[in-house]
XYZ file of C-alpha atoms in Angstrom:
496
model
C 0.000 0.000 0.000
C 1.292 3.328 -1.439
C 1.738 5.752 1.460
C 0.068 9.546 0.476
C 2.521 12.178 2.878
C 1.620 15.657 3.615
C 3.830 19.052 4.253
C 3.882 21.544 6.704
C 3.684 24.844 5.033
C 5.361 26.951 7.857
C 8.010 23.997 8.075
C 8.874 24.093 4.324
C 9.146 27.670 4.184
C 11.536 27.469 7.366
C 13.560 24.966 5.521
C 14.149 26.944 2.664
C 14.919 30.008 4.854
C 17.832 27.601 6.842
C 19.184 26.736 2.695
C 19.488 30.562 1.982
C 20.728 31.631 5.053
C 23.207 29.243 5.603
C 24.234 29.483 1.771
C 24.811 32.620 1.763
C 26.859 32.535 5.153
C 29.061 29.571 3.608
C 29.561 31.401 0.253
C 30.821 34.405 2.362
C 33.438 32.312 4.197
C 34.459 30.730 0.853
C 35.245 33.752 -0.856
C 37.973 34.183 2.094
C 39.126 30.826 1.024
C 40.477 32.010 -2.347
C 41.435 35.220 -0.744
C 43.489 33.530 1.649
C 45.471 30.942 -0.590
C 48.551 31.532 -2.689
C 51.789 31.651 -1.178
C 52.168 35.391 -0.562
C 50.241 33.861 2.560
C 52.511 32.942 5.460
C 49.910 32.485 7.986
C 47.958 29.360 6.875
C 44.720 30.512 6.559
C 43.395 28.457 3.684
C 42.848 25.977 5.814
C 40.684 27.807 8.455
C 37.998 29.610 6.349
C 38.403 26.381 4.344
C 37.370 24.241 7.287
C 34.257 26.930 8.203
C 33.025 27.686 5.169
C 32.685 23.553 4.791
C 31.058 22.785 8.200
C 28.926 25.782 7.939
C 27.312 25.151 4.180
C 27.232 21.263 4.905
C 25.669 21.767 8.402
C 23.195 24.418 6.443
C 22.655 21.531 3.709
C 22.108 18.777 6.900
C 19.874 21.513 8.752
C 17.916 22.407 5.905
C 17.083 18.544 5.035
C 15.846 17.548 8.725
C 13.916 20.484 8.849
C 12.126 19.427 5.734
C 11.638 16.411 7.026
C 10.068 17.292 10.546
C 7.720 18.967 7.716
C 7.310 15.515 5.757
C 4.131 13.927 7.876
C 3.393 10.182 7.743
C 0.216 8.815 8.865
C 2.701 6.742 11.089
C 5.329 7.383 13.485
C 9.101 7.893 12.471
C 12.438 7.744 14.214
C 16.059 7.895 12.622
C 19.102 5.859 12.629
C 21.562 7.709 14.459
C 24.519 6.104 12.521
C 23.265 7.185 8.999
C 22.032 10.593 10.564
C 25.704 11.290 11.558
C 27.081 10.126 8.462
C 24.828 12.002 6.431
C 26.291 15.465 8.312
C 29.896 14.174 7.472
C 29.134 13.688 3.847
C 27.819 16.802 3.342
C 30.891 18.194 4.984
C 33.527 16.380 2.878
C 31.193 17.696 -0.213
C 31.460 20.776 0.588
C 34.997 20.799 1.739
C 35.954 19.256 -1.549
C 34.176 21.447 -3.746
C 35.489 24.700 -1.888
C 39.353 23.206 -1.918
C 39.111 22.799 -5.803
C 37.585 26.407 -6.603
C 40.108 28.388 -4.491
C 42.674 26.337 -5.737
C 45.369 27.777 -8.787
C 44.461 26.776 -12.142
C 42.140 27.146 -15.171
C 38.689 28.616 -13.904
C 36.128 26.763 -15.835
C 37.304 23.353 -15.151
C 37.780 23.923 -11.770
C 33.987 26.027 -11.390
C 32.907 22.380 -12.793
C 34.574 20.051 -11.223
C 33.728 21.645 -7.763
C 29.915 22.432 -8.970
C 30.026 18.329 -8.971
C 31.475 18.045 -6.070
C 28.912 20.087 -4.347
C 25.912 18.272 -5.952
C 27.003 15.308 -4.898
C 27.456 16.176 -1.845
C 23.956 17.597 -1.530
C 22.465 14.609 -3.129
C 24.708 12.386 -1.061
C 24.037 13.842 2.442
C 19.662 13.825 0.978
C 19.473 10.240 -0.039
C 21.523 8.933 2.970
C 19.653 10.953 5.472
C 16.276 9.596 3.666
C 17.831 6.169 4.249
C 18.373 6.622 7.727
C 14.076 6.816 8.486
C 13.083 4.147 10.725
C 9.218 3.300 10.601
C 6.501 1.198 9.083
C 7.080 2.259 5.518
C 9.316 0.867 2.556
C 10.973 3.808 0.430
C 11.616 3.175 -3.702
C 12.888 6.199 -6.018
C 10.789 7.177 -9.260
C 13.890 6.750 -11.596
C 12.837 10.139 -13.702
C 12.554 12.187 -10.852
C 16.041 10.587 -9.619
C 17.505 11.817 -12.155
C 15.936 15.019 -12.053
C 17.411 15.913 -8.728
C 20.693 15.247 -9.448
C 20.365 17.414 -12.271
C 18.804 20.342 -10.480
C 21.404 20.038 -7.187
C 25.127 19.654 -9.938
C 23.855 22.693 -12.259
C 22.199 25.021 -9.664
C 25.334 24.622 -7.114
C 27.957 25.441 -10.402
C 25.568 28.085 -10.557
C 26.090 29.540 -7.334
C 29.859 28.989 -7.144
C 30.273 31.004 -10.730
C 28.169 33.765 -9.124
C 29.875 33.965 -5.630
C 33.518 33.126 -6.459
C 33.211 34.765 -10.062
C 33.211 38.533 -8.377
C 33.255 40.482 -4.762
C 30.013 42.378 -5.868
C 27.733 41.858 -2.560
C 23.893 41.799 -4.951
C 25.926 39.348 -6.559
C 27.309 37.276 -3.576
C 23.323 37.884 -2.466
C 21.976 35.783 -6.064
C 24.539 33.119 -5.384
C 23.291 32.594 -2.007
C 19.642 32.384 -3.129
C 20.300 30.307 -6.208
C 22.371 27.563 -3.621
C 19.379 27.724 -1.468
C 17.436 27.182 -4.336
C 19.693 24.094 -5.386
C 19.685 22.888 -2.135
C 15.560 22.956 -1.344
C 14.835 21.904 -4.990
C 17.106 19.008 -5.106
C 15.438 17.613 -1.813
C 11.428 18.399 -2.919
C 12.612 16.888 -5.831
C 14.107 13.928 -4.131
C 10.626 13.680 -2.208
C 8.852 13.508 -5.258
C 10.568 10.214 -6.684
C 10.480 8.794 -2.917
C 7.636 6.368 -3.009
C 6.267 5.074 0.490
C 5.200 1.853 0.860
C 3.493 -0.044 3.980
C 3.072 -3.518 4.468
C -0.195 -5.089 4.534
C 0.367 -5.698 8.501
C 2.580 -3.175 10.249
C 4.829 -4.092 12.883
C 7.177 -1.560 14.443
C 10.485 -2.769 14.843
C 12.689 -2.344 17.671
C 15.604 0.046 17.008
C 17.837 0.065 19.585
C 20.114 3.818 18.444
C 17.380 5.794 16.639
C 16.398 9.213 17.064
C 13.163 11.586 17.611
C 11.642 14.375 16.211
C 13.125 16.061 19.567
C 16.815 15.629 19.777
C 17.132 16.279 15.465
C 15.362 19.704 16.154
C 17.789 20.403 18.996
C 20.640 19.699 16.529
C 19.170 21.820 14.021
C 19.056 24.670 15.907
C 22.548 23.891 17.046
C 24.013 24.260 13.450
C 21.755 27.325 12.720
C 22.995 29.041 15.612
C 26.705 28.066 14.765
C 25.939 29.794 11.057
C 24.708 32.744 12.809
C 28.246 32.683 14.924
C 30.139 32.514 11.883
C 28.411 35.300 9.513
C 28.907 38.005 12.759
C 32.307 36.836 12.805
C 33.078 36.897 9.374
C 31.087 40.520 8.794
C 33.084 41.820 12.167
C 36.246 40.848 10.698
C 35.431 42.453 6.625
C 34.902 45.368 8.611
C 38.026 45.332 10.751
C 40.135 44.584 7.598
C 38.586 47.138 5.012
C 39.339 49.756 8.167
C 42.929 48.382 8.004
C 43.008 48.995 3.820
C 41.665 52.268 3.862
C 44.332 53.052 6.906
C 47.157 51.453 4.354
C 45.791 52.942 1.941
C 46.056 56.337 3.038
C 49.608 56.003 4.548
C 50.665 54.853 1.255
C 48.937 57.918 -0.640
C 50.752 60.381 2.202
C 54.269 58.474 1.099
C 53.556 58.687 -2.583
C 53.119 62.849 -1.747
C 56.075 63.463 0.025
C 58.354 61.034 -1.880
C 56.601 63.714 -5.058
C 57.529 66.446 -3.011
C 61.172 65.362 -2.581
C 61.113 65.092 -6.248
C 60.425 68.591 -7.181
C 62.384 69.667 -4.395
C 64.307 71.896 -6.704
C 61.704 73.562 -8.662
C 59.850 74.599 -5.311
C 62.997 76.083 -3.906
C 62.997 78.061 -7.327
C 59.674 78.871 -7.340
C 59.829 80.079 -3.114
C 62.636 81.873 -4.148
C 61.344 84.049 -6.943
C 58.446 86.069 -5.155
C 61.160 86.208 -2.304
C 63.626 87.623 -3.908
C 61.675 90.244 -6.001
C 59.691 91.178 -2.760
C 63.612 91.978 -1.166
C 64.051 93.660 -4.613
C 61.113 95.976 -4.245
C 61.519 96.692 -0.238
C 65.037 97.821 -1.184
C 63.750 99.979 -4.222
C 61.151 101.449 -1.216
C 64.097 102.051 1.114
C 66.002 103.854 -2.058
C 62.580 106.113 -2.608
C 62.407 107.152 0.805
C 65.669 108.198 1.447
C 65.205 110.654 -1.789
C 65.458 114.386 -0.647
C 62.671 114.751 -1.110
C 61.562 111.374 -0.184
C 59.348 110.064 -3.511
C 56.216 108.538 -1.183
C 54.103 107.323 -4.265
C 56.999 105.603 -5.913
C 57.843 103.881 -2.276
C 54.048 103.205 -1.296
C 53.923 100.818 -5.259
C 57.303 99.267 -4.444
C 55.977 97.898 -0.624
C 52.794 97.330 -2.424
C 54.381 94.769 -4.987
C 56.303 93.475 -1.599
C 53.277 92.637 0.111
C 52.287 90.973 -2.863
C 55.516 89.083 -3.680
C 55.244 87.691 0.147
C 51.461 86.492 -0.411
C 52.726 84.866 -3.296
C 55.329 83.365 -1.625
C 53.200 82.353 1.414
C 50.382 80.551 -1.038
C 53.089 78.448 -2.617
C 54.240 77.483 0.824
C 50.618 76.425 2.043
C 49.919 74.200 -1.017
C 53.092 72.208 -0.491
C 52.211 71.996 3.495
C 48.367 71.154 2.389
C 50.219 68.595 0.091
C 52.554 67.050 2.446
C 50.749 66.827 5.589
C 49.045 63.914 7.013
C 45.061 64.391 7.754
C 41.667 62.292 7.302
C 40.053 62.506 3.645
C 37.422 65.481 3.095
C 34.200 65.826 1.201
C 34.332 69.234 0.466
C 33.177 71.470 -2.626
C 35.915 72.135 -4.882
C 36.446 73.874 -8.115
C 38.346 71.499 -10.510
C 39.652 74.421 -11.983
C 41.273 75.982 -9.361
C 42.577 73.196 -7.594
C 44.393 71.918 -11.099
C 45.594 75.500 -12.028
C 47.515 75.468 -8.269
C 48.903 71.783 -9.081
C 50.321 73.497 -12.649
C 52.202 76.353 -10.301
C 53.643 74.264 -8.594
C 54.995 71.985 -11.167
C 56.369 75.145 -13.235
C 59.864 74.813 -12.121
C 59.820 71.290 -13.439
C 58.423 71.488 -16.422
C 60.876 74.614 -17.258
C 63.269 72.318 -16.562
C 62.963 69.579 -18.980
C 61.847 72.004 -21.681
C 58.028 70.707 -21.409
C 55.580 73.351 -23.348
C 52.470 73.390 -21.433
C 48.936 74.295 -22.528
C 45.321 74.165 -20.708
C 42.257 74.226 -22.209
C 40.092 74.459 -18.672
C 36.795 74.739 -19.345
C 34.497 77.703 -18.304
C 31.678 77.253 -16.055
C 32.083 73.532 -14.680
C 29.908 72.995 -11.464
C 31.648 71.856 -8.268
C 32.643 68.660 -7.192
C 32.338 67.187 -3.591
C 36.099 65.687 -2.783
C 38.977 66.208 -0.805
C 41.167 69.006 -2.178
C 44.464 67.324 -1.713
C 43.991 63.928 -2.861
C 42.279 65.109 -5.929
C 45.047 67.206 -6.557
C 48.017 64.377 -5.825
C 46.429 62.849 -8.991
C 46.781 65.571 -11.144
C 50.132 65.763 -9.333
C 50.961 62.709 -10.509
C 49.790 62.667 -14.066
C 51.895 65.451 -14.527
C 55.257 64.159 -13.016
C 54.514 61.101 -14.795
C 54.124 63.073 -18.423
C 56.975 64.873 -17.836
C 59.423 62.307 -17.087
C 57.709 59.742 -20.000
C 58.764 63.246 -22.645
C 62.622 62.783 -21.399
C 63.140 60.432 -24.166
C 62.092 62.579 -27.125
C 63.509 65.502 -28.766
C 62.990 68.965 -26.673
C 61.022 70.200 -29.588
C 58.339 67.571 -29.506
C 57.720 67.821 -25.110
C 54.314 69.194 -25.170
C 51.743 68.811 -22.288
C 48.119 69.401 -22.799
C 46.085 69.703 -19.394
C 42.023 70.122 -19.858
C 38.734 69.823 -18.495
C 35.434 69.742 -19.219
C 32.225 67.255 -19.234
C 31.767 63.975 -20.159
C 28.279 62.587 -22.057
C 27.017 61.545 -18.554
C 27.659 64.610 -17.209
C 30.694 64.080 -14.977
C 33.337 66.630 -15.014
C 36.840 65.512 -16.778
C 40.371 65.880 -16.277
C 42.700 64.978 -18.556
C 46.744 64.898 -18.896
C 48.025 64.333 -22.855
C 51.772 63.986 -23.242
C 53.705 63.364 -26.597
C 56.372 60.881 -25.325
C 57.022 57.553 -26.330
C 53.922 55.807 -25.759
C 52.917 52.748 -24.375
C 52.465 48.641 -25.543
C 48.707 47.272 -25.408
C 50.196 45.177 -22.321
C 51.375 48.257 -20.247
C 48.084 49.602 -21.147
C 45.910 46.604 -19.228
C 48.152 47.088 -16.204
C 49.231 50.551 -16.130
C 47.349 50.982 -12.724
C 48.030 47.771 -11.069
C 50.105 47.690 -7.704
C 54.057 47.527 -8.055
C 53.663 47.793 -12.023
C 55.447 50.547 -13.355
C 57.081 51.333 -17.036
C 60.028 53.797 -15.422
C 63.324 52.169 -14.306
C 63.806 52.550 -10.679
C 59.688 53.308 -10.314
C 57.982 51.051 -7.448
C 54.805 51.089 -8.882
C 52.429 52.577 -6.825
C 51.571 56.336 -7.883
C 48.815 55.698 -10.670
C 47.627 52.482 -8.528
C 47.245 55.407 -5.260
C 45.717 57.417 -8.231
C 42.970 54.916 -8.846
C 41.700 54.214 -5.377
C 41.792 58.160 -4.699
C 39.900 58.807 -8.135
C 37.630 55.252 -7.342
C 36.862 56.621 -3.657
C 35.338 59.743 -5.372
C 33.253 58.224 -7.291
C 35.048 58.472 -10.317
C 36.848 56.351 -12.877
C 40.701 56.716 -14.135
C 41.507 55.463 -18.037
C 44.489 55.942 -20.126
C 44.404 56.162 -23.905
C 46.929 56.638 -26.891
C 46.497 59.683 -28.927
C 46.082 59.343 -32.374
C 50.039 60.982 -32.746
C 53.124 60.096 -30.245
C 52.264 60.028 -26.455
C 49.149 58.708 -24.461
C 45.985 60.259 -22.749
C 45.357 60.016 -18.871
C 41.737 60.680 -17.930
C 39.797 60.530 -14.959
C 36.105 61.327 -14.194
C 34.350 62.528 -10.986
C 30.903 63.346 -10.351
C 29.148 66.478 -9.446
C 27.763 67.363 -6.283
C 24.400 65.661 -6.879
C 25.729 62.663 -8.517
C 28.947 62.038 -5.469
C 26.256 60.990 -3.142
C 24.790 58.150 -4.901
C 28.178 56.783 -6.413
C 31.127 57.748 -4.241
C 32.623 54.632 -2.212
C 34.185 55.614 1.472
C 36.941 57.146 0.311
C 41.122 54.932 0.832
């Protein structure tokens, strides 16, 4: 006699809650898995987040089952055997385990996204069928071969699913889908499974004695158990993200102050010239005043102009002296509204000596009328900094007729406004271009690496986006965006 069984709604809809939830935990702690291997690692970390990620998706995966089946009701009482019970936990461990090791692991992506998609199936069909196997009652349990096959199908391709999703990119919506699609892998596959499970009860039912079998009770406590050890390890693992992105944006911005001063040093020479000249013409013109007012008679007009143009001369001097302390010193990033305009026209001052120099003809086309931006004044202007250091040096190699430097803004199509640095040096290879503003990668002997890479997480911080391009003659094209004030709230990231 075919057994009919019956589902508790609230039960069902629990167990696919424990899937998601613990899917989406597990996924999280995997992701640290592939962030934590390679041997730039000294501290052997794989292992750990490889070890919690695995007991908390195949505890999830061993939760979510049971809890489905305290909502799978037979007209007849149940029990499980604790044996199979525990070995259907461990199996979905070692899945798990298995498929994580083989994703994080070095080597081509889409065989490895397979190969561990397969693992993790199995080990969700593994754990299901041997946990099925394990009920102890008055019933006799046969698989409908179609629907068999049907689960395997939906628990190998959904979890590959998932794992392209989660491991594929850090985007959190994204890490979000993958979660919900494993849950979905993991629920389906078992409803699935229940559908080709066919009950059967003999024509006279007699309970048999099972001497290590367990109740509805104790399975529930362990349920909760391996819920509340997911919950442990999410708070853990979103305590620690938020520790270390604190830590990144700290190294971050000690590596942006270094890149300054180390610029600083660089043009140490053109800012002593450039100090020097208001100086000197402001001792010019107080001696000129001294001259005028020792006349007989004194000339007070002439000597009033000549402490005039001092006063100046020592304002000058005094502004050139604030942007290099602004430059130099060490505080928290500002959101602040700046004019693009202004701030790059005090970069090209101070560069001046420089670019004189190495015989670098300079031209800006600024744009009139560009609305403000919300940023911090001196990291926006270490990139334009930067850019131009960079162009200048990358002109050495060409004749000292051909060094010209164009410096612009203006608005892109969306809106944004646009800063751009054109040089006519040698160029770049299509290589240098993919990399050009990676870590430690750097086209300029001696260079570490790090100025256009400090570039992009101070432009990236803002909002913004940093590109470089050739120009249709000799030299290349560094651009970056940032938004306007309306737009900076909606897109700007915390800022490094």
């Amino acid at each position: 006699m075919i057994v009919t069984a019956t589902y508790d709604p609230s039960l069902v809809a629990l167990s696919i809650l424990v899937a998601g939830f613990a899917s989406y935990t597990a996924l999280d702690l995997g992701g640290r898995v592939a962030l934590a291997q390679g041997p730039a690692h000294r501290i052997p970390t794989h292992p750990i987040w490889l070890a919690a990620a695995a007991l908390t998706m195949g505890g999830g995966i061993w939760s979510m089952h049971f809890v489905a089946m305290l909502a799978f009701e037979l007209p007849m009482p149940v029990s499980y055997d604790v044996g199979l019970t525990v070995l259907s936990l461990v199996l979905a461990i070692l899945g798990t385990s298995g498929s994580f090791y083989v994703i994080s692991s070095p080597g081509a992506w889409r065989p490895r996204l397979v190969l561990s998609g397969v693992f993790m199936g199995l080990g969700i069909l593994a754990m299901h069928y041997t946990g099925m196997a394990a009920m102890r009652g008055p019933v006799e349990l046969s698989y409908d071969p179609l629907w068999f096959a049907l689960s395997v199908i939906i628990a190998i391709g959904a979890a590959t699913a998932a794992l392209w999703l989660a491991f594929g990119t850090t985007d959190p919506g994204q890490k979000l889908a993958a979660a919900i699609i494993m849950g979905v892998a993991i629920s389906g596959m078992h409803y699935t499974g229940m559908r080709a499970a066919i009950c059967t009860a003999p024509a006279t039912t007699e309970v048999a004695h099972e001497d290590a079998t367990l109740d509805r009770t104790p399975l529930a406590v362990g349920i909760a158990g391996f819920v509340l050890v997911d919950l442990a390890a999410l708070l853990a693992s979103v305590a620690k993200r938020k520790r270390a992105a604190e830590a990144l944006r700290q190294t971050q911005a000690d590596l942006a102050h270094i890149q300054r001063v180390t610029a600083m040093g660089e043009l140490a020479a053109s800012i002593t010239h450039e100090v020097m000249q208001p100086l000197g013409a402001g001792m010019n013109n107080a001696g000129a005043a001294l001259r005028w007012l020792d006349g007989q008679p004194p000339n007070l007009d002439k000597a009033r102009e000549a402490l005039g143009r001092t006063v100046a001369n020592g304002q000058r001097a005094a502004e050139i002296i604030g942007r290099i302390r602004a430059l130099v010193k060490k505080e928290p990033p500002r959101k602040d509204p700046l004019d693009v305009n202004e701030a790059v026209v005090e970069v090209i001052a101070l560069t001046r000596g420089e670019v004189m120099k190495n015989n670098v003809s300079v031209q800006t086309q600024l744009a009139e009328s560009l609305p403000p931006i919300q940023g911090d004044r001196v990291q926006l202007q270490q990139v334009v900094l930067n850019l131009i250091i960079n162009a200048v040096q990358a002109m050495n190699g060409v004749s000292e007729e051909s060094r010209g430097l164009l410096i612009g803004t203006g608005k892109d199509a969306s809106g944004r406004v646009l800063v751009a640095v054109q040089d006519s040096g040698p160029g770049l290879n299509s290589k240098s271009f993919e990399r050009l503003f990676d870590s430690f990668y750097t086209t300029k002997p001696g260079g570490m690496g790090m100025g256009l890479s400090i570039c992009r997480s101070i432009v990236e911080a803002h909002g913004g986006r940093i590109w470089a391009t050739p120009n249709a003659g000799p030299g290349i094209t560094v651009q970056f965006t940032l938004p306007i004030n309306d737009q900076a709230t909606a897109s700007a990231r915390p800022a490094a």
